[in-house]
Coordinates of C-alpha atoms in Angstrom, one line a residue:
Chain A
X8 CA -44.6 -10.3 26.5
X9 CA -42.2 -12.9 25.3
X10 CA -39.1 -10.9 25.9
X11 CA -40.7 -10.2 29.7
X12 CA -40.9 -13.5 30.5
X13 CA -37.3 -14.1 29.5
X14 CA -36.2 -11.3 31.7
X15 CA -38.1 -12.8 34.4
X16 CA -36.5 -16.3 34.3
X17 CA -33.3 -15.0 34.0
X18 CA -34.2 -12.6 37.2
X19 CA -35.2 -15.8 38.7
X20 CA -32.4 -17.9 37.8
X21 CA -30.1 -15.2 39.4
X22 CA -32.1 -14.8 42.4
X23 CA -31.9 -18.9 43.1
X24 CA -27.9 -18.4 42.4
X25 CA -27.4 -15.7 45.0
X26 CA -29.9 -17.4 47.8
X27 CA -27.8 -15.8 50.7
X28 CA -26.9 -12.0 49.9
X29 CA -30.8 -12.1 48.6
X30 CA -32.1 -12.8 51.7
X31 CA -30.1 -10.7 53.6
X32 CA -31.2 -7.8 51.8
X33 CA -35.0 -8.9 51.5
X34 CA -34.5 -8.7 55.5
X35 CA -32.9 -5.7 55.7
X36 CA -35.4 -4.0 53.7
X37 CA -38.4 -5.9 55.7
X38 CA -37.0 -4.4 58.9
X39 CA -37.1 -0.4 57.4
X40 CA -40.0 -0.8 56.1
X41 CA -41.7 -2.1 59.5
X42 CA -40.1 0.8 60.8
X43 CA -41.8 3.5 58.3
X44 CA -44.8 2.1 58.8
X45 CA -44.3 2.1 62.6
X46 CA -43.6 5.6 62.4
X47 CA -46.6 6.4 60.3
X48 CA -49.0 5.3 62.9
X49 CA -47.1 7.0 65.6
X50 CA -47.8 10.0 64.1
X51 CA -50.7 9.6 62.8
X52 CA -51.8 8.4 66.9
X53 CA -50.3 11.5 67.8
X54 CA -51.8 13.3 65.5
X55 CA -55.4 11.7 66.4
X56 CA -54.4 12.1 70.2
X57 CA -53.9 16.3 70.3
X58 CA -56.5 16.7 67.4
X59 CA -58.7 15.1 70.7
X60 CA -57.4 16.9 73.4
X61 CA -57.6 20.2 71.5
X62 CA -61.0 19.3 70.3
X63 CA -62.4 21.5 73.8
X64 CA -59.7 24.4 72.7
X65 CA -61.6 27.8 72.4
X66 CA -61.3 31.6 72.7
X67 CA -63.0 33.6 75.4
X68 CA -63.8 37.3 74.6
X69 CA -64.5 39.3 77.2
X70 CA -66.7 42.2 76.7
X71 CA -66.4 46.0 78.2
X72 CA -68.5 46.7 81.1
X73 CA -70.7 49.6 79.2
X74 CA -71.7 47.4 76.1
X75 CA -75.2 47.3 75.2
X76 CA -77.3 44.4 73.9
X77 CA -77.0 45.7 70.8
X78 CA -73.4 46.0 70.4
X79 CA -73.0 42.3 71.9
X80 CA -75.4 40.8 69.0
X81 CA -73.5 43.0 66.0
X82 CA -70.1 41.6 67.9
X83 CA -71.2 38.2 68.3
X84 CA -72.4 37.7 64.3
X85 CA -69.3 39.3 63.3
X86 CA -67.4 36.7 65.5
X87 CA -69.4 34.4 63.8
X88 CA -68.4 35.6 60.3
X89 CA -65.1 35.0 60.8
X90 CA -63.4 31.6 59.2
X91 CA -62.4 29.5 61.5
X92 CA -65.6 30.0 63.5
X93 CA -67.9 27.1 64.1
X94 CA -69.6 28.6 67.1
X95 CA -69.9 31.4 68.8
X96 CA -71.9 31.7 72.5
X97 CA -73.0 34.7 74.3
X98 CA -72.1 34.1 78.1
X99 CA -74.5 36.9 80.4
X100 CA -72.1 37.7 83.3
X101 CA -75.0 36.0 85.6
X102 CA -74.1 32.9 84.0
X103 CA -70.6 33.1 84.0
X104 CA -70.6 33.8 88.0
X105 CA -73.1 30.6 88.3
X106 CA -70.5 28.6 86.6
X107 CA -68.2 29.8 88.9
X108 CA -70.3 29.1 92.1
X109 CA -71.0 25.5 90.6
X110 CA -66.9 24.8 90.0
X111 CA -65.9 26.6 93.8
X112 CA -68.8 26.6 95.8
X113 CA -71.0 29.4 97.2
X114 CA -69.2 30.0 100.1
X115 CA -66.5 31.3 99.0
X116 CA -68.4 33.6 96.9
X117 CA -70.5 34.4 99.4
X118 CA -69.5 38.1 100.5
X119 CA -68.8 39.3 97.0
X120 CA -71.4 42.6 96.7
X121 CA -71.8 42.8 92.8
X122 CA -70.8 40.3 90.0
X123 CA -67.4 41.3 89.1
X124 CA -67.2 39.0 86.2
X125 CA -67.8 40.6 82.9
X126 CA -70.1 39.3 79.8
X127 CA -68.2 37.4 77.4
X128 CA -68.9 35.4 74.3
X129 CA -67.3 31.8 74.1
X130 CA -65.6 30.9 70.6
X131 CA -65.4 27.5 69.3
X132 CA -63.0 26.7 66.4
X133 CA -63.8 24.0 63.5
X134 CA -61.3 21.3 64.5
X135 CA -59.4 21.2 60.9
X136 CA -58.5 24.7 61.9
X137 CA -57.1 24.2 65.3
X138 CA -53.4 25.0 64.9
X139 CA -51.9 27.4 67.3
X140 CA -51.3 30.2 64.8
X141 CA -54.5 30.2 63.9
X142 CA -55.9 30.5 67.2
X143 CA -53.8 33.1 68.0
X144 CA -53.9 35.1 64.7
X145 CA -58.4 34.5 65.4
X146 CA -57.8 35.9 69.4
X147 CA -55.2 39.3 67.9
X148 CA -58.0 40.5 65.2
X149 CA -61.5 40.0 67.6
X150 CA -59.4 41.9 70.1
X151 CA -59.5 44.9 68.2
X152 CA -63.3 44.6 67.7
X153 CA -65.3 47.2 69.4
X154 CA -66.8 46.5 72.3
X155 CA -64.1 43.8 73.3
X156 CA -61.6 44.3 76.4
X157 CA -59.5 41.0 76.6
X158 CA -59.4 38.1 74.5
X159 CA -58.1 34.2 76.2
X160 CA -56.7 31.0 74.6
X161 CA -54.9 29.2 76.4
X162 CA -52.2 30.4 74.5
X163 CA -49.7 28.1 75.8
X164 CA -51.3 25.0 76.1
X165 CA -52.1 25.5 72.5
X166 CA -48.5 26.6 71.5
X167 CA -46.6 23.9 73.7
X168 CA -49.1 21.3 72.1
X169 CA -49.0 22.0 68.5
X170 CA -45.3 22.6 69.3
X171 CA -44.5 19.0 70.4
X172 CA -46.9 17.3 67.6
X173 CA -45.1 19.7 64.9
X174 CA -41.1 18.5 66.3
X175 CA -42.5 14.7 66.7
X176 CA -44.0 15.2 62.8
X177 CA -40.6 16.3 61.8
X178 CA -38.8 13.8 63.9
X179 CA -40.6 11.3 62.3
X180 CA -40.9 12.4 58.6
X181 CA -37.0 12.5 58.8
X182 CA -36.9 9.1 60.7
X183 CA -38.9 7.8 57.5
X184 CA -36.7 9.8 54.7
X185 CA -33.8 8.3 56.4
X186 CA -35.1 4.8 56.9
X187 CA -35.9 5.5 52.9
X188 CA -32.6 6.6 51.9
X189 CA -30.8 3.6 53.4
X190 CA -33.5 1.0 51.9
X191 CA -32.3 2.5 48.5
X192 CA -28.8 2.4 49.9
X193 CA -29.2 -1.2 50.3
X194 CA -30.8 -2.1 47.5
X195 CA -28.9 -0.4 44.8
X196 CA -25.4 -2.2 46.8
X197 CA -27.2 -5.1 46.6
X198 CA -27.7 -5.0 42.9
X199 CA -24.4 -3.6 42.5
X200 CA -22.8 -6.5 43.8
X201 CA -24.7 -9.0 41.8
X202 CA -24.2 -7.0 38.9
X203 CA -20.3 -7.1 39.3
X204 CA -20.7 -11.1 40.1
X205 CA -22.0 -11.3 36.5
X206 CA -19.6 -9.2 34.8
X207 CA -18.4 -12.4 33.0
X208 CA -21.9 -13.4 31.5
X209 CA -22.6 -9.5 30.7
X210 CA -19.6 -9.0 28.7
X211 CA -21.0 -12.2 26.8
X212 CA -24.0 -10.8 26.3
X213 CA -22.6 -7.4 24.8
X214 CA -20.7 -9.2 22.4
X215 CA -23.4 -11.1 21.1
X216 CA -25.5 -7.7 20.5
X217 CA -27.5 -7.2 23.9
X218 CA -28.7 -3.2 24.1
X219 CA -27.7 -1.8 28.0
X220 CA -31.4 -1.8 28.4
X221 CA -31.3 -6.1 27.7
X222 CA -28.8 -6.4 30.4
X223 CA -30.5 -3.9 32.9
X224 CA -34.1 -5.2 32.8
X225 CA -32.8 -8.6 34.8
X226 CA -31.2 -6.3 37.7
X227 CA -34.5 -4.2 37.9
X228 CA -36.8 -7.4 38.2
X229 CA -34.9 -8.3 40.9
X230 CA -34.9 -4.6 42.9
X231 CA -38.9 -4.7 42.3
X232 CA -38.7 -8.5 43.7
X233 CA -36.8 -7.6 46.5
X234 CA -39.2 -4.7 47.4
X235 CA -42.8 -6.6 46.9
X236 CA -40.6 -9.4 49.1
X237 CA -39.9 -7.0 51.9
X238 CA -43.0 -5.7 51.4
X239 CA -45.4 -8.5 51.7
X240 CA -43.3 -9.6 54.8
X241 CA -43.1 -6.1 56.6
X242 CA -46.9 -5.8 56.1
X243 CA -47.4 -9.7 57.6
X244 CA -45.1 -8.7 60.9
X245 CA -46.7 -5.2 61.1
X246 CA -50.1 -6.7 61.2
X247 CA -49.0 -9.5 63.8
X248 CA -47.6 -6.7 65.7
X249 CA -51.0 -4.8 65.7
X250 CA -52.7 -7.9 66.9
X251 CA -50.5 -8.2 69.7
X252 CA -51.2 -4.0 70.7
X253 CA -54.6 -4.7 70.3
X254 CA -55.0 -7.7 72.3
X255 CA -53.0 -6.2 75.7
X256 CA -55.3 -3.3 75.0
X257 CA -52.4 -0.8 75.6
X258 CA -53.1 2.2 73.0
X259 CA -55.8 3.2 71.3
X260 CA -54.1 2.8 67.8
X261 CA -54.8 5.4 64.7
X262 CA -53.9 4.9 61.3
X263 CA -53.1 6.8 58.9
X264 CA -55.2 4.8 56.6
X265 CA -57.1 1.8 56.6
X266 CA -55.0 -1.1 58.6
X267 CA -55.8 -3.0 55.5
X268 CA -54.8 -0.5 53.1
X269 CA -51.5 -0.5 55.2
X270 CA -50.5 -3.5 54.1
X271 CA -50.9 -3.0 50.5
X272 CA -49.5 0.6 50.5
X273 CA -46.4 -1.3 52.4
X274 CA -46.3 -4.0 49.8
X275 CA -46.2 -1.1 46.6
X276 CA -43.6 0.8 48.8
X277 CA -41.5 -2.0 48.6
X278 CA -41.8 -2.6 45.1
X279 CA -41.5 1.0 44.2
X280 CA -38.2 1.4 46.4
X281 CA -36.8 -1.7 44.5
X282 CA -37.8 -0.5 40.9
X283 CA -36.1 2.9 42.3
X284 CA -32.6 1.3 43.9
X285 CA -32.5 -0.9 41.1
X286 CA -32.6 1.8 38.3
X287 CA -30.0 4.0 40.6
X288 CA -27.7 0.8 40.6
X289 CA -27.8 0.4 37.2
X290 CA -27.6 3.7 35.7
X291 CA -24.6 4.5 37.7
X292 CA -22.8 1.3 36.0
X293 CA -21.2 1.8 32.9
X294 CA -22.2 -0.6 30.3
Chain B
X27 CA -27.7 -5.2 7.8
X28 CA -26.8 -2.1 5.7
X29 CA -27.1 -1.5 1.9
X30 CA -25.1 -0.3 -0.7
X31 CA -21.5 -1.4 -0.1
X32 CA -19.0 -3.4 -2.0
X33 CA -16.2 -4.5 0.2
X34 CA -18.2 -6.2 3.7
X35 CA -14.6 -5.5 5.8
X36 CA -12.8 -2.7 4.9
X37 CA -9.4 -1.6 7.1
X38 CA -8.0 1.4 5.6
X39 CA -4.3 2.3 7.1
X40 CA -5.7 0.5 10.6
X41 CA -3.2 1.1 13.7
X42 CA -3.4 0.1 17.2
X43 CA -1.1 0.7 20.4
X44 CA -1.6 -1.3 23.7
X45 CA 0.6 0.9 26.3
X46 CA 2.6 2.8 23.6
X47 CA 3.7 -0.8 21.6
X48 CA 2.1 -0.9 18.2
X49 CA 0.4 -3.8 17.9
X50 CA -1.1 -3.5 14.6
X51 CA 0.9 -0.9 12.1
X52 CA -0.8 0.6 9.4
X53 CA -3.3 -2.7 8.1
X54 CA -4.9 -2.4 4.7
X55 CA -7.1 -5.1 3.6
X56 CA -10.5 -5.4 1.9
X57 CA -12.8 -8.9 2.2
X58 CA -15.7 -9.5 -0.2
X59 CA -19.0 -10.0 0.7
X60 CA -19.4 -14.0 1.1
X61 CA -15.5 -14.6 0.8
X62 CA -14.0 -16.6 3.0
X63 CA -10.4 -15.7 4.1
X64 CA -7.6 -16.7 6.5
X65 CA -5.7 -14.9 9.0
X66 CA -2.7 -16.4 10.0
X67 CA 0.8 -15.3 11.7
X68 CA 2.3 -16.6 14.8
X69 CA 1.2 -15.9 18.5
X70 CA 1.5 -12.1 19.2
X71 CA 1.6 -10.9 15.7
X72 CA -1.5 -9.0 16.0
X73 CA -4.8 -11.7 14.8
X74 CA -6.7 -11.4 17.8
X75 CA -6.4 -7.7 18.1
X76 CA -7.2 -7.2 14.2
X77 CA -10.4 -9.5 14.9
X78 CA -11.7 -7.3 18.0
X79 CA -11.1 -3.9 16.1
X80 CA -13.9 -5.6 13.5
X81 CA -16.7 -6.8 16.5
X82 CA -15.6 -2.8 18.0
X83 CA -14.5 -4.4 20.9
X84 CA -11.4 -2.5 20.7
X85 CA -10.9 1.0 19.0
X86 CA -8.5 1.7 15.9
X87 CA -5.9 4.2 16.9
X88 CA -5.9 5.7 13.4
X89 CA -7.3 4.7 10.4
X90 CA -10.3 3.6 8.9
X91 CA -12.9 -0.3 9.2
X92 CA -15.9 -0.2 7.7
X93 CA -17.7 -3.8 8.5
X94 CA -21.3 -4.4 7.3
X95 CA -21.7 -0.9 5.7
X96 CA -20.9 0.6 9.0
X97 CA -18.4 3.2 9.7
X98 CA -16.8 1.6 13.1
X99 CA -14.6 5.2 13.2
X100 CA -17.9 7.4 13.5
X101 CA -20.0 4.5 15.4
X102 CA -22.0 5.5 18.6
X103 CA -21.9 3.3 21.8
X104 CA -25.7 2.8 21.4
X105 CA -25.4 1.1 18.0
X106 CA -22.7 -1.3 19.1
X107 CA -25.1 -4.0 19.6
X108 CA -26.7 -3.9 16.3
X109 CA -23.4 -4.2 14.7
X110 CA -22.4 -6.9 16.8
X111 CA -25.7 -8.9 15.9
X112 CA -24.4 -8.7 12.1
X113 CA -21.1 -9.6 13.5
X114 CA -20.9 -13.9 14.7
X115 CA -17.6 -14.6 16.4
X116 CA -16.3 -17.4 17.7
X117 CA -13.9 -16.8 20.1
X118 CA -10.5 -18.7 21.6
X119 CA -11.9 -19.3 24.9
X120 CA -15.3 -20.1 24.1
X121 CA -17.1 -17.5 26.4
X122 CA -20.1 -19.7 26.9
X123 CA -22.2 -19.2 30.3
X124 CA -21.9 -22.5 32.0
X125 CA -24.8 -21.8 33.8
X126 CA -27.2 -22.8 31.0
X127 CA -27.6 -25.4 28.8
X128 CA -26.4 -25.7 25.0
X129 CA -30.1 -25.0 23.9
X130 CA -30.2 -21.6 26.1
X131 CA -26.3 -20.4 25.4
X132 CA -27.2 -20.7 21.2
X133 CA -31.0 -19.5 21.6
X134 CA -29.2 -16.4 23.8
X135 CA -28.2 -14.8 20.6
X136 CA -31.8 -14.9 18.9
X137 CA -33.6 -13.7 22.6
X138 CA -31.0 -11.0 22.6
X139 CA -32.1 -10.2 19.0
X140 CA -35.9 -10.3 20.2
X141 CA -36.9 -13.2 18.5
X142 CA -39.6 -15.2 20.5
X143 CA -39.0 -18.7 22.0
X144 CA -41.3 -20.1 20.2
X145 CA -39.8 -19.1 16.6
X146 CA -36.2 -19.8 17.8
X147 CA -36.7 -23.2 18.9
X148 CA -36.9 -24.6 15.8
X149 CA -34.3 -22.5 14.6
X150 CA -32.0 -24.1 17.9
X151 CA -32.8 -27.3 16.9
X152 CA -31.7 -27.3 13.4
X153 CA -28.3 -25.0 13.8
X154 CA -27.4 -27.9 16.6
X155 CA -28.2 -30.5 14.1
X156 CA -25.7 -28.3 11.4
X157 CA -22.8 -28.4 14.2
X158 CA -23.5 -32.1 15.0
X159 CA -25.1 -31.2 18.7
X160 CA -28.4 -32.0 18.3
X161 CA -28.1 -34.4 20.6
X162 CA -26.3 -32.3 23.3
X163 CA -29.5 -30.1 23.2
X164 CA -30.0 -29.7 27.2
X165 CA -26.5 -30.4 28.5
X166 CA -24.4 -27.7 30.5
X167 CA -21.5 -27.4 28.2
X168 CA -18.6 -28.0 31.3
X169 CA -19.7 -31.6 30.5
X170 CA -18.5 -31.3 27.0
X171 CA -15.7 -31.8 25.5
X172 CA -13.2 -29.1 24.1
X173 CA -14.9 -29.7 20.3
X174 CA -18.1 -30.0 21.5
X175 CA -17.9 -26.6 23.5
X176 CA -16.8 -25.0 19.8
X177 CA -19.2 -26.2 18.2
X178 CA -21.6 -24.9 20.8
X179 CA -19.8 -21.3 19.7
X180 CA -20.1 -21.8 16.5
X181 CA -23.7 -22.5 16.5
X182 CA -24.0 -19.6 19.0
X183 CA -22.4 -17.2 16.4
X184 CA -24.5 -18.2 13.4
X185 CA -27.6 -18.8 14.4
X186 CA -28.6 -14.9 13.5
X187 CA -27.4 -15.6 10.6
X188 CA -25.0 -12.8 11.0
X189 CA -23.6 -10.9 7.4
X190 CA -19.9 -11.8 9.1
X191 CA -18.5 -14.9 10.8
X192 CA -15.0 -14.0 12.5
X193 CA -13.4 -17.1 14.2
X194 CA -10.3 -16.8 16.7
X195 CA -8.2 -19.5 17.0
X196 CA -11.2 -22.0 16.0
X197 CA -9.1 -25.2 16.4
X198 CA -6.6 -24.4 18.5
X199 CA -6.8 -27.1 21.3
X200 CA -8.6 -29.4 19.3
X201 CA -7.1 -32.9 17.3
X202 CA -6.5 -33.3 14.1
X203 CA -9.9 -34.8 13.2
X204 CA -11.9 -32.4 15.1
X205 CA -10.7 -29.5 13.7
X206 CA -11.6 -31.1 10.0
X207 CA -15.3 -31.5 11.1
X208 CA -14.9 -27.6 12.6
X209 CA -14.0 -26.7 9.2
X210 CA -16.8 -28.1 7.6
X211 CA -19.0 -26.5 9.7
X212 CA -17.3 -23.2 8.8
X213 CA -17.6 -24.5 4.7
X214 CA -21.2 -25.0 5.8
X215 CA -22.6 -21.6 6.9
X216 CA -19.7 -19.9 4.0
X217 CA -21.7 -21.7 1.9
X218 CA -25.0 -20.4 3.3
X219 CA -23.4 -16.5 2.3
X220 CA -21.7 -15.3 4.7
X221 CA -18.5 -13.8 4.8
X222 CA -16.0 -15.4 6.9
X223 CA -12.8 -14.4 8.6
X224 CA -10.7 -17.3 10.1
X225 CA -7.5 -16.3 12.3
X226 CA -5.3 -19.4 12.7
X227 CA -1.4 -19.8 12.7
X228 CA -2.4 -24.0 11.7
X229 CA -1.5 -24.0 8.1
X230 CA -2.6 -27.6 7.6
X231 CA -6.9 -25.6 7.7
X232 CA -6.0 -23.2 4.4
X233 CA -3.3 -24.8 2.6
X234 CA -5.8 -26.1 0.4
X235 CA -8.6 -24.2 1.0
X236 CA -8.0 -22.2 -2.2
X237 CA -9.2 -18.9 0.1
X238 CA -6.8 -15.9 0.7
X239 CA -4.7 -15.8 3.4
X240 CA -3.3 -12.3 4.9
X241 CA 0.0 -13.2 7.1
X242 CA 0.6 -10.8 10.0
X243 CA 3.8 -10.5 10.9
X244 CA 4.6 -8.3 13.9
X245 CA 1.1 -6.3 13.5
X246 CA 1.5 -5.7 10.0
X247 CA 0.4 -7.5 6.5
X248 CA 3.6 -9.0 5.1
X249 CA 4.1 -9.3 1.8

């Protein structure tokens, strides 16, 4: 506990000494990680935003012409059966063309002679599995069900939707790995460079008996300090800059997480970056 | 400290080459455990480098040192440190950090060691009393002068009451009457057991010492 606080003063002392590269960094660091955490919730809004829009997304099977009642109930619990499946509604072909007259009017209809549409059964997926090969992979295997003559999706929609949230998940996850890498960039220069600032005082110290491990702990107080720093003030800005959304009322926000949660996962980042740069810094200098 | 050795420095046959010149040449000499001895020879003739071969902050070309009971030939980089806290030296430019006061610089050794602040205090207190510093407790030592700063060093360097004192130079810039009241301090913690190793070229601190002296004359022990 001793020896701690002894690290600590001297990581304090240090960080007093050097008031001007310190702050630099702390706002370097502040800066990426405002931008991870931007990035997180603009996924995670996207995410929330085609998770609703999809949330409507189904698969109409449209049954043969000669298929008896009985067929249509074995067809619709095997539907049913599959995973995937929350819900599965048998549409009577009089109800489908009553839809239709309701959506284009009877006049148009008006000198059709039979119902031409066919009986179909109306699929709803459970949201969790809405991804477009799902759908699609659900639509190929009822198609070959007995009984069934076409199967519909909305296979585009689904495809170009999932499409655009998958590259803007992997735009962003490699926007945040990069912002990552260069806050570790930063912060293992930074405590480079004071390290090779106190070259004098730790040549001292190793002739007077200090183990690597007595000069290092000073350098990775002061990564950890520089992350919680960043961290604490990332997390203040971020939640001023929510405020400020959510007071022009411009976008319906979703987080990840809890907005409160936010701030202390940003503040641990931090400190788990700077305990990270720190121990890259100092394992690459030869003591 | 390690056990079961006669000799506390041993050099057996000890050579050393900076850029191809030899500046040690085959060095023999044994020094007793609690002797005090004197190195002496002029400027360049090897006292300095001879000194840093015994703290391993240089490496013997060939040959053989044993310090403390440790074999410096076959020591790893990871116990360097413990030798070095059996190992006080005083050194010709001081090497004290000028951003701390007296009390931190001398404590640093005993924090270094793991030895709480509240058990080295005390122990501060009275090694700056035995150097004459007490006084100077919480000053930075650029505000001292040139003896003070040594004696600083000298505290620093004994405080662990390390098995080996080696001193560079100890008086070098200092008057006449400073450098008597250095050497008592060394007289003081010889006297205390330890073994210590002066290197001066003033003869004046061991013509009557009644200590050995090894001359070194061009990197070797002359005759």
């Amino acid at each position: 506990m001793m020896e701690i606080r002894f690290h600590v003063n001297t990581a304090a002392s240090n960080i007093a000494r050097n008031k001007g590269i310190n702050l630099l960094t702390i706002f370097s660091i502040t800066v990426g990680l405002f931008l991870i955490a931007v990035t997180a919730i603009t996924l995670s809004t996207l995410k929330g935003a085609v998770r609703e829009w999809t949330r409507g997304f189904g698969i109409v099977v449209y049954l043969k012409d000669n298929t008896d009642q009985a067929a249509m109930r074995s067809l619709k619990s095997k539907i049913e059966r599959e995973a995937g499946v929350k819900e599965a509604r048998f549409i009577p072909r009089s109800a489908a063309m009553a839809s239709l007259k309701t959506v284009l009017g009877e006049d148009i209809l008006e000198g059709l002679d039979e119902n031409p549409l066919p009986d179909s059964i109306e699929i709803t997926l459970s949201e969790d599995r809405l991804n477009a090969e799902f759908v699609r992979e659900t639509a190929r295997r009822v198609k070959t069900y007995p009984g069934v003559e076409d199967v519909q999706f909305g296979e585009q929609w689904v495809g170009a939707l999932f499409g655009v949230a998958r590259h803007f998940t992997l735009a962003g996850t490699a926007v945040g790995f990069a912002l990552t890498v260069g806050i570790l960039f930063i912060l293992s220069n930074t405590i480079k460079i004071l390290f090779y600032r106190r070259t004098n005082e730790i040549d001292i110290l190793k002739l007077l008996g200090a183990t690597r491990w007595f000069i290092r702990i000073p350098f990775m107080v002061e990564g950890v300090f520089f992350g919680l720093s960043s961290g604490l003030l990332a997390s203040l800005l971020l939640q001023a800059a929510l405020v400020w959304i959510s007071a022009g009322n411009a976008i319906p926000v979703l987080f990840p997480v809890a907005p409160f949660a936010i701030s202390i996962l940003l503040v641990l980042f931090g400190g788990i970056l700077g305990l990270a740069g720190s121990l890259i810094a100092v394992g690459r200098i030869r003591l | 400290m390690k056990t079961g050795f006669t000799n506390m420095i041993d050099l057996l046959n000890v050579t050393k080459l900076y850029d191809g010149q030899q500046a040690l040449n085959g060095i023999t000499l044994h020094i007793e455990k609690g002797e005090m001895v004197f190195l002496t020879g002029p400027s360049g003739s090897g006292k300095t480098t001879l000194l840093r071969l015994i703290y391993r902050d240089e490496i013997a070309d060939s040959g053989d040192i044993t310090v403390a009971g440790w074999d410096l030939r076959t020591l790893s980089p990871g116990s360097i440190p413990y030798l070095r806290r059996n190992v006080g030296v005083v050194f010709q430019d001081f090497k004290l950090l000028h951003e701390r006061t007296v009390r931190e610089n001398v404590e640093l050794s005993l924090r270094i060691q793991g030895i709480p602040h509240n058990e080295s205090r005390q122990r501060v207190l009275s090694t700056l009393k035995l150097v004459g510093l007490a006084h100077k407790a919480d000053a930075i030592p650029a505000k001292l002068s040139g003896g003070e700063q040594q004696r600083v060093v000298i505290a620093r360097a004994v405080i662990g009451n390390p098995a080996v004192l080696l001193a560079d130079e100890p008086t070098g810039n200092l008057d006449a009457e400073t450098a008597r009241e250095i050497m008592d301090v060394f007289k003081a913690v010889h006297a205390r057991g330890a073994t210590v190793c002066i290197a001066t070229h003033d003869t004046d601190l061991y013509r009557h010492s009644g200590c050995r002296v090894f001359a070194l004359k061009e990197g070797a022990i002359a005759p």
